[in-house]
Coordinates of C-alpha atoms in Angstrom, one line a residue:
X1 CA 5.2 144.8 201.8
X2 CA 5.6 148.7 202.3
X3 CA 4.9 150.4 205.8
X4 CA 1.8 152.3 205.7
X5 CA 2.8 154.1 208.5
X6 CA 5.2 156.7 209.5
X7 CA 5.3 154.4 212.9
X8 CA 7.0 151.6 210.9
X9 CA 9.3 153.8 208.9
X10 CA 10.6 155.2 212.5
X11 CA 11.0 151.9 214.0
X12 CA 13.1 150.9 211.0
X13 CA 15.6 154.3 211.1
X14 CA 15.7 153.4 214.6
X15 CA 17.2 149.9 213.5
X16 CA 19.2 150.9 211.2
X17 CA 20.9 153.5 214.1
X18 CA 20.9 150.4 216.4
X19 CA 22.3 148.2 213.6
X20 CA 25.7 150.9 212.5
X21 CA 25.8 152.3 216.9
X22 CA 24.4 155.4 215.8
X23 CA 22.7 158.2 217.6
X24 CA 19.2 159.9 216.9
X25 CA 21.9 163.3 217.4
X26 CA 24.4 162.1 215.1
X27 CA 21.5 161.7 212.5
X28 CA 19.9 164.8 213.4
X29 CA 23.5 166.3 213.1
X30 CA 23.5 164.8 209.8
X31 CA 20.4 166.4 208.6
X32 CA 21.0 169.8 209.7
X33 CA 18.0 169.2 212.0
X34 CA 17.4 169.3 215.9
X35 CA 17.2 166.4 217.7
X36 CA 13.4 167.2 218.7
X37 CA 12.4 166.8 215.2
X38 CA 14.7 164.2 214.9
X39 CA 12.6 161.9 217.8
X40 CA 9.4 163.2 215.7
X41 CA 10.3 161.1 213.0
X42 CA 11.7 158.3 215.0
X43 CA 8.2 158.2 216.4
X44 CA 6.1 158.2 213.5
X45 CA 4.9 161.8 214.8
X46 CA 6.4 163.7 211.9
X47 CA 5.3 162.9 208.5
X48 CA 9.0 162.9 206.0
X49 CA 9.0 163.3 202.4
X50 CA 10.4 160.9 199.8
X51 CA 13.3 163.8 199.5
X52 CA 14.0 163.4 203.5
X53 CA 13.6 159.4 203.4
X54 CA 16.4 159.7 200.3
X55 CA 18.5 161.8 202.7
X56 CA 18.0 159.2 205.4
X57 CA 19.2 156.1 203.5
X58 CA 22.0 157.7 202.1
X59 CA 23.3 159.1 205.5
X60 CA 22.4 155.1 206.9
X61 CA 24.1 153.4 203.8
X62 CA 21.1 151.8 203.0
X63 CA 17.8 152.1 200.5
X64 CA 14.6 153.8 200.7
X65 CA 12.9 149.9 200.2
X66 CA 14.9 148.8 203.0
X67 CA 13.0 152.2 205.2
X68 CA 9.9 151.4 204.1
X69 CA 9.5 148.1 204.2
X70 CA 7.3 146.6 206.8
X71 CA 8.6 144.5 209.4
X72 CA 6.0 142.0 210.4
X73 CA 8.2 140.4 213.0
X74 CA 8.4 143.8 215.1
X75 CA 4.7 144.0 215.1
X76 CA 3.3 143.7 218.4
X77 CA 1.5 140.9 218.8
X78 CA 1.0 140.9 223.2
X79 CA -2.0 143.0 222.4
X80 CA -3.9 140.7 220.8
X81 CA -2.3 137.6 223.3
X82 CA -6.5 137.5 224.5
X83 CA -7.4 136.2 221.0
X84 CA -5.3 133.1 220.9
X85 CA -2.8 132.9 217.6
X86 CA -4.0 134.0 214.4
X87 CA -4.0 131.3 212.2
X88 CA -6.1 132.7 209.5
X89 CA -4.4 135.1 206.9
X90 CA -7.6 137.3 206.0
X91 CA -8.0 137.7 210.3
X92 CA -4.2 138.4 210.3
X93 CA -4.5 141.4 207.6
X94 CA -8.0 142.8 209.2
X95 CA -6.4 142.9 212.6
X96 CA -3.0 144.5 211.3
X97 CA -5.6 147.1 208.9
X98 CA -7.2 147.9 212.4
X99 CA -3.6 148.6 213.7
X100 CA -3.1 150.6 210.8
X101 CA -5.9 153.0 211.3
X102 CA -5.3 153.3 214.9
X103 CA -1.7 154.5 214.4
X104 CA -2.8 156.8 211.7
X105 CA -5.6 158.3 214.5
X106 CA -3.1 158.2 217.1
X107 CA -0.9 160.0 214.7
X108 CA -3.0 162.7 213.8
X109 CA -3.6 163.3 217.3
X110 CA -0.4 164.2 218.4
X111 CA 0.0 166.2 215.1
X112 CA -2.9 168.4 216.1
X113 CA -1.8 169.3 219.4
X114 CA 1.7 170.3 217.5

């Protein structure tokens, strides 16, 4: 399943850093970009194009697939800790379509007060 969010695309450049002891600099270095812009993307608060992600995964020795795949395991689940556990697979995908839409909202957010 494909991240359909720039939060989950962040979270997994941030991994792949963590995973080769790289920094968001050494990236951003990389890139020929600053390290502000470099958080941005970290964060999900910069939107990338498929040209950028390509740059990415080449720079990380690794695939565009492996960027923008979604990580169900690193989704927060304490949030929703009031509900119980989830047992039903239709209430899991409303609930993580409601995530979505909040981290697109949040995300638009911070992009208009860019």
């Amino acid at each position: 399943m494909y991240a359909m969010n720039f939060v989950q695309v962040g979270a997994n450049i941030q991994k792949e850093l963590d995973e080769r002891s790289m920094t968001q600099q050494s990236l951003a270095d990389a890139l020929s970009i600053s390290k502000q812009v470099m958080s941005k993307i970290i964060k999900g608060a910069k939107a990338i194009n498929v040209s950028e992600l390509a740059k990415i995964a080449t720079i990380l020795g690794t695939t565009t697939d492996s960027l923008l795949t979604m990580n169900i395991e690193s989704e927060p689940t304490e949030s929703m800790a009031f509900m119980g556990t989830m047992q039903d697979e239709k209430t899991r995908e409303k609930v993580e379509m409601l995530r979505s839409a909040i981290d697109e909202i949040l995300l638009l957010e911070e992009l208009a007060r860019d």
